[in-house]
PDB file of C-alpha atoms in Angstrom:
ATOM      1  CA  UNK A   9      14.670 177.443  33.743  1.00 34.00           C
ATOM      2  CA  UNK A  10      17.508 176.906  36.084  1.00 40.00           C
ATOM      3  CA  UNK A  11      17.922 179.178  38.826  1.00 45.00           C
ATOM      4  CA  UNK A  12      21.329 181.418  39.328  1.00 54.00           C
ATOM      5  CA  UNK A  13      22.644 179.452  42.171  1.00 58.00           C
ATOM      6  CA  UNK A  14      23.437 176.694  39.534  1.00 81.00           C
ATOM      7  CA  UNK A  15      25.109 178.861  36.910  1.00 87.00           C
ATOM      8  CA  UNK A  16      29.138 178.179  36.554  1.00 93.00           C
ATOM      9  CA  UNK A  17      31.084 180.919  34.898  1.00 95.00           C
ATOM     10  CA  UNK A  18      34.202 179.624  33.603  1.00 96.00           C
ATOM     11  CA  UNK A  19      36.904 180.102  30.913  1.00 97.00           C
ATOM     12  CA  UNK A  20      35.456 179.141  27.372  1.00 96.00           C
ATOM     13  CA  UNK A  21      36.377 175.802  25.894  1.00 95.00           C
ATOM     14  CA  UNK A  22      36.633 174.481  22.581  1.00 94.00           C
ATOM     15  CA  UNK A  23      33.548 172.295  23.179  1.00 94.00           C
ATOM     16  CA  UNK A  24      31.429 175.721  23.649  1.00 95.00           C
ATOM     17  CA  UNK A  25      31.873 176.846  20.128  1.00 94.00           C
ATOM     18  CA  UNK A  26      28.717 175.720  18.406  1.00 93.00           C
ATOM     19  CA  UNK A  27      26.676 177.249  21.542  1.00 95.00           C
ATOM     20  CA  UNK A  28      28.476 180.358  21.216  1.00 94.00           C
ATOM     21  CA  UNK A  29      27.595 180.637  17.797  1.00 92.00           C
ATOM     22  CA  UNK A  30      23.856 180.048  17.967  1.00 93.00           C
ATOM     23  CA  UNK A  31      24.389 182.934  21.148  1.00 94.00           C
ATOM     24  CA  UNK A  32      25.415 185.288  18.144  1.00 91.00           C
ATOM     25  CA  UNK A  33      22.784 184.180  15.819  1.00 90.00           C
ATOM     26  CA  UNK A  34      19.783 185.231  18.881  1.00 91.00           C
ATOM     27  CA  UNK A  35      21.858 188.365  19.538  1.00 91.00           C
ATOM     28  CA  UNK A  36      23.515 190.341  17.544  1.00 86.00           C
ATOM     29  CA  UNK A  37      21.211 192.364  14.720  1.00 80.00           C
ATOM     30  CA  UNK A  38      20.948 196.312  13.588  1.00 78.00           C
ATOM     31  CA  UNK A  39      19.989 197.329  17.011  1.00 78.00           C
ATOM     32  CA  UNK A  40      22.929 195.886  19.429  1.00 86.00           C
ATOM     33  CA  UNK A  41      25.646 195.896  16.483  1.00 87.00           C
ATOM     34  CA  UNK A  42      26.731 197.690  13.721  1.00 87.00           C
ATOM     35  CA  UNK A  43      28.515 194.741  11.803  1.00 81.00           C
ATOM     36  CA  UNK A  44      26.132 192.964   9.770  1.00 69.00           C
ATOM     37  CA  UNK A  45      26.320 189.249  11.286  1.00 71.00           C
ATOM     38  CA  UNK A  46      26.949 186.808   8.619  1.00 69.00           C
ATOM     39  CA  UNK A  47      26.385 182.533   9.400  1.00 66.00           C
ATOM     40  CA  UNK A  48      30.153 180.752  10.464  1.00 80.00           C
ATOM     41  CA  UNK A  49      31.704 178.207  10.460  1.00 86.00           C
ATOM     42  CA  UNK A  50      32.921 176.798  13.351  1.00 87.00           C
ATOM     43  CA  UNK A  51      36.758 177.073  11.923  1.00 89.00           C
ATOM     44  CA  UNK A  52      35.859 181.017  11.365  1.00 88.00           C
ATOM     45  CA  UNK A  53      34.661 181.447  14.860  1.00 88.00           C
ATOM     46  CA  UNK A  54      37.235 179.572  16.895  1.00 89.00           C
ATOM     47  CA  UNK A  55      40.074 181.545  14.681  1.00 87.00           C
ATOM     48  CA  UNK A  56      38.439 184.719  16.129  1.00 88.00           C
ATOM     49  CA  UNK A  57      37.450 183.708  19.620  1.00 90.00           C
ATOM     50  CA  UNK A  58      40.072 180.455  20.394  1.00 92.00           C
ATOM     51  CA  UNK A  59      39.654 179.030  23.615  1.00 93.00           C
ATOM     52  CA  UNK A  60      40.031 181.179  26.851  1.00 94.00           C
ATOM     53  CA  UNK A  61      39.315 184.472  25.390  1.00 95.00           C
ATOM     54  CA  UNK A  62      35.975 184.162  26.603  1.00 96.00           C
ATOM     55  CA  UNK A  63      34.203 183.680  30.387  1.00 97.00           C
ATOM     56  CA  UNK A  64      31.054 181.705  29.664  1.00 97.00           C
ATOM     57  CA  UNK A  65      27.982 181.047  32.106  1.00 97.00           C
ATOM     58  CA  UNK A  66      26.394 177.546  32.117  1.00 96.00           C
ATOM     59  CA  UNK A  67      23.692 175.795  33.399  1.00 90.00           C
ATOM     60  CA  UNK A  68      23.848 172.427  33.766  1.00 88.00           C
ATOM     61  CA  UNK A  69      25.110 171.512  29.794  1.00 88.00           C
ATOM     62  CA  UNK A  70      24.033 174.589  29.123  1.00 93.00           C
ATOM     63  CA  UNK A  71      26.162 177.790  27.748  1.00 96.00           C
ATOM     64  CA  UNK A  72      23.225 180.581  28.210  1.00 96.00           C
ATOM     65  CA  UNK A  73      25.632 183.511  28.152  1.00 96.00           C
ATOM     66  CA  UNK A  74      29.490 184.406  27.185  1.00 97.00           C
ATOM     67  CA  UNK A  75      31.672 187.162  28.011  1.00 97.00           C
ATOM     68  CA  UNK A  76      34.586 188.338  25.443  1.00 96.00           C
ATOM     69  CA  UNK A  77      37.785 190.072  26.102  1.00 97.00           C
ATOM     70  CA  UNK A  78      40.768 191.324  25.209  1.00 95.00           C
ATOM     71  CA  UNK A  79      43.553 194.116  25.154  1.00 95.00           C
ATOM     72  CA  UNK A  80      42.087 196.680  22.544  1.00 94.00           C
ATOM     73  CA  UNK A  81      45.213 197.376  20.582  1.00 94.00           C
ATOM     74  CA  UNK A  82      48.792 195.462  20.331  1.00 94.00           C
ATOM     75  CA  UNK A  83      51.192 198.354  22.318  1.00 96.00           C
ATOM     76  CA  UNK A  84      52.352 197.096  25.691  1.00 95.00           C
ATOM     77  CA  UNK A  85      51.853 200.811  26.779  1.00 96.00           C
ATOM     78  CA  UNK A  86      47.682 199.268  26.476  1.00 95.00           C
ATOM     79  CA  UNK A  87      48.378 196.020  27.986  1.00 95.00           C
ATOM     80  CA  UNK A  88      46.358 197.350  31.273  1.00 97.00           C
ATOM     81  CA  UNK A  89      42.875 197.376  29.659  1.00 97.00           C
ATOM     82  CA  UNK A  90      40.331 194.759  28.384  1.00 97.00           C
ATOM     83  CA  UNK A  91      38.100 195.559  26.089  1.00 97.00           C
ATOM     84  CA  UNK A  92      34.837 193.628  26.721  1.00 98.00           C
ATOM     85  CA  UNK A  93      31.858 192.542  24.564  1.00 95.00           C
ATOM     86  CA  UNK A  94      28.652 190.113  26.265  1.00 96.00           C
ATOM     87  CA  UNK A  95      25.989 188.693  25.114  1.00 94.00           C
ATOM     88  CA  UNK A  96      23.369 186.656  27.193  1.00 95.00           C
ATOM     89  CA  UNK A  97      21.370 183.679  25.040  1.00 95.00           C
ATOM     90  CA  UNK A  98      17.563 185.483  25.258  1.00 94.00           C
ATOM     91  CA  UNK A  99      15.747 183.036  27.218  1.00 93.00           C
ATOM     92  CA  UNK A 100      18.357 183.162  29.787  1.00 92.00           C
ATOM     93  CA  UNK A 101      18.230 187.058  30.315  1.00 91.00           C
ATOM     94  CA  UNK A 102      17.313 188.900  33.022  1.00 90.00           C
ATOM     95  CA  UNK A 103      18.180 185.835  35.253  1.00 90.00           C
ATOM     96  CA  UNK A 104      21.255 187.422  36.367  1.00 92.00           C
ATOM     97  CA  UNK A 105      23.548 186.169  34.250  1.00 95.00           C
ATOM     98  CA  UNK A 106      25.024 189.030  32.582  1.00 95.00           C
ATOM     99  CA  UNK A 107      25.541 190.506  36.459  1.00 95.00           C
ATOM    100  CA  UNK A 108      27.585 186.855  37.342  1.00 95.00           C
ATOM    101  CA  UNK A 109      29.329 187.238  33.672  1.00 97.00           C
ATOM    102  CA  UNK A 110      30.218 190.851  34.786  1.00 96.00           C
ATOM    103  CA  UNK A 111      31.484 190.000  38.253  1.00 95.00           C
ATOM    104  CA  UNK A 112      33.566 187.121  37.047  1.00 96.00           C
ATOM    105  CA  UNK A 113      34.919 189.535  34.565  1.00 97.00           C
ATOM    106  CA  UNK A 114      36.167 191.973  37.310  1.00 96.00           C
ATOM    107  CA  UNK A 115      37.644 189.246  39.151  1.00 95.00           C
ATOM    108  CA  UNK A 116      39.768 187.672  36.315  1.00 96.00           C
ATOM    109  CA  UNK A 117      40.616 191.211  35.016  1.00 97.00           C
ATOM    110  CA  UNK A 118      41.875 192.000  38.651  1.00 96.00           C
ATOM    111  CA  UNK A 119      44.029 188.919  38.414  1.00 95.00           C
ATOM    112  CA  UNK A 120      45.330 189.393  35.760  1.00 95.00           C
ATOM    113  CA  UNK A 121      46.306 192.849  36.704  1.00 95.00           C
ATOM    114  CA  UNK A 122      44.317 194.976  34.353  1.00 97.00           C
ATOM    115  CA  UNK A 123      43.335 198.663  36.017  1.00 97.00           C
ATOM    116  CA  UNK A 124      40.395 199.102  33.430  1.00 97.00           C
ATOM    117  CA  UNK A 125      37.037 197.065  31.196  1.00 98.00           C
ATOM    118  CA  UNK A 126      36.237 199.249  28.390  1.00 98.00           C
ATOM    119  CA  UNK A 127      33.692 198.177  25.789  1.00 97.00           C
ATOM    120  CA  UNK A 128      31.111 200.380  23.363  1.00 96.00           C
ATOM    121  CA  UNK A 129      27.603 200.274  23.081  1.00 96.00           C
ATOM    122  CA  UNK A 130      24.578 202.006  20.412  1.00 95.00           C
ATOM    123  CA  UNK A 131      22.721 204.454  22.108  1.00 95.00           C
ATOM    124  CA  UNK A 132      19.505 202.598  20.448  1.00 93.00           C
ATOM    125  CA  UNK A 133      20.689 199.688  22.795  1.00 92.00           C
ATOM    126  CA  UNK A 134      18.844 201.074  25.938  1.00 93.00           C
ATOM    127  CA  UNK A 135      18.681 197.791  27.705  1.00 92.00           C
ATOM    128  CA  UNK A 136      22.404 197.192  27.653  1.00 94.00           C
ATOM    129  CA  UNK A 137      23.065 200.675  28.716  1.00 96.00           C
ATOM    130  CA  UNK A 138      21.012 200.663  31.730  1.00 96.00           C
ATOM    131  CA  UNK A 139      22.964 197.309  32.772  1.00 96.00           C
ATOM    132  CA  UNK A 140      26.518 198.429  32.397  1.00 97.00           C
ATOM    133  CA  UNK A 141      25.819 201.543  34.225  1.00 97.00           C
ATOM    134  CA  UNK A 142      24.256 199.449  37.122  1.00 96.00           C
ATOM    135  CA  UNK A 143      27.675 197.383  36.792  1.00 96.00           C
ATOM    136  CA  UNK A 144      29.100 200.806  37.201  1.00 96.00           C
ATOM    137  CA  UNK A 145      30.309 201.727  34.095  1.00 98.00           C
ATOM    138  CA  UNK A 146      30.241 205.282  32.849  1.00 97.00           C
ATOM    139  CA  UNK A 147      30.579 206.937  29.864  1.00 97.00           C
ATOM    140  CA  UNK A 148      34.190 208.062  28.877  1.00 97.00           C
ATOM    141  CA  UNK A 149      33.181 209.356  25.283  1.00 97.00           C
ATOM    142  CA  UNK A 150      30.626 209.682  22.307  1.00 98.00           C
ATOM    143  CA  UNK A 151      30.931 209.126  18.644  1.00 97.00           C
ATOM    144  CA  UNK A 152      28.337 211.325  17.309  1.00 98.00           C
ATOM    145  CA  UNK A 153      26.120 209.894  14.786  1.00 97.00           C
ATOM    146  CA  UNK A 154      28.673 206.888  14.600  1.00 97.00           C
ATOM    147  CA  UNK A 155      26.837 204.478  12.377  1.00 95.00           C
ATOM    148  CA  UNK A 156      23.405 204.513   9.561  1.00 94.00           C
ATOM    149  CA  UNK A 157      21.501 201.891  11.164  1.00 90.00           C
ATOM    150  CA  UNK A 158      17.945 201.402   9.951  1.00 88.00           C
ATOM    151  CA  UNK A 159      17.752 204.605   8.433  1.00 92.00           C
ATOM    152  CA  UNK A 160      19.063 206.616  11.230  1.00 93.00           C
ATOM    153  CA  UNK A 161      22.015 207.560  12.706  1.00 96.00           C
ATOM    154  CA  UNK A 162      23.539 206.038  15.932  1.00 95.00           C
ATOM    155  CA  UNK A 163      25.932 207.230  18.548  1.00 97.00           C
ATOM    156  CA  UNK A 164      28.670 204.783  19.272  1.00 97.00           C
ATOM    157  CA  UNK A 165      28.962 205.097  23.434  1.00 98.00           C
ATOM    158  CA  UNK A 166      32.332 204.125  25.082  1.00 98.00           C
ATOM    159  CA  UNK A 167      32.184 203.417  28.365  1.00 98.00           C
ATOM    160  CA  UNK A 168      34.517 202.079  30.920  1.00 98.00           C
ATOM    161  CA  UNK A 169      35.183 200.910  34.663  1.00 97.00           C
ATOM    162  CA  UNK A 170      37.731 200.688  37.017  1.00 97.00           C
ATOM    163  CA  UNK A 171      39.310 197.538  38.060  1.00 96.00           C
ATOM    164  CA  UNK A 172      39.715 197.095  41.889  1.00 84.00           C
ATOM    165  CA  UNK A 173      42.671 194.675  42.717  1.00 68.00           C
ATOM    166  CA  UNK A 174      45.858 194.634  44.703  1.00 54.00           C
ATOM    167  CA  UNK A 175      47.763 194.082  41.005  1.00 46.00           C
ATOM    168  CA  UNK A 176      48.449 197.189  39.627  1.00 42.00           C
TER     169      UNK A 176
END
């Protein structure tokens, strides 16, 4: 495995598609997603994520990690917020790519002159809660009982950060 020092974040491409996709496959199931995650094509998943909506982290030829984003609703009155979603390939986590993914995030969100990341996680995803709150996230609400994952309920937690920037 490659160390850190030689991970790139950078916008996403079109030519990062089919390793996004296989990303998706490792990392999305009942536990870190409600939405059941059905197989797509590449057409599907370039319609929904098109170029440069997306930082990725690479090593060498390698995308081991992406970071999605965009404004949560349509009004310009919301235009100052990014909505976020990550997801790190797993044999690539705990490497510190999430953390570079995150940082890069708060540095094209500053330049861009967003004031705030948002993004929701399932309580039952313990993991990804302890990161974002060690990227400094906190919670800014609770949906109570949210989702009927594996036979139980799930909170939906929203959480949020600050964006530190001279654009405001």
């Amino acid at each position: 495995m490659m160390s850190l020092k030689q991970t790139v974040v950078r916008i996403s491409e079109l030519r990062d598609a089919a390793q996004l996709i296989e990303i998706d496959k490792l990392v999305w199931n009942p536990k870190t997603t409600p939405a059941v995650i059905h197989p797509v094509s590449r057409e599907d998943f370039l319609q929904n994520n098109p170029p440069g909506s997306q930082l990725v982290a690479v090593m060498g030829d390698a995308v081991c990690g992406y970071l999605g984003f965009s404004c949560p609703t349509p009004l310009e009155s919301n235009r100052h917020v990014y909505e976020i979603n990550i997801a790190v390939h797993p044999s690539c986590q705990r490497l510190g790519v999430g953390r570079a993914l995150m940082e890069g995030m708060k540095r094209y969100a500053a330049e861009q002159g967003k004031r705030k990341l948002c993004l929701r996680v399932l309580a039952t995803n313990e993991n990804a809660l302890e990161f974002y709150r060690s990227c400094g996230f906190i919670e800014q609400g609770r949906l109570v009982e949210e989702f009927y994952l594996d036979g139980r309920y799930v909170d939906d937690i929203l959480l949020w950060l600050p964006v530190q920037g001279d654009k405001q």
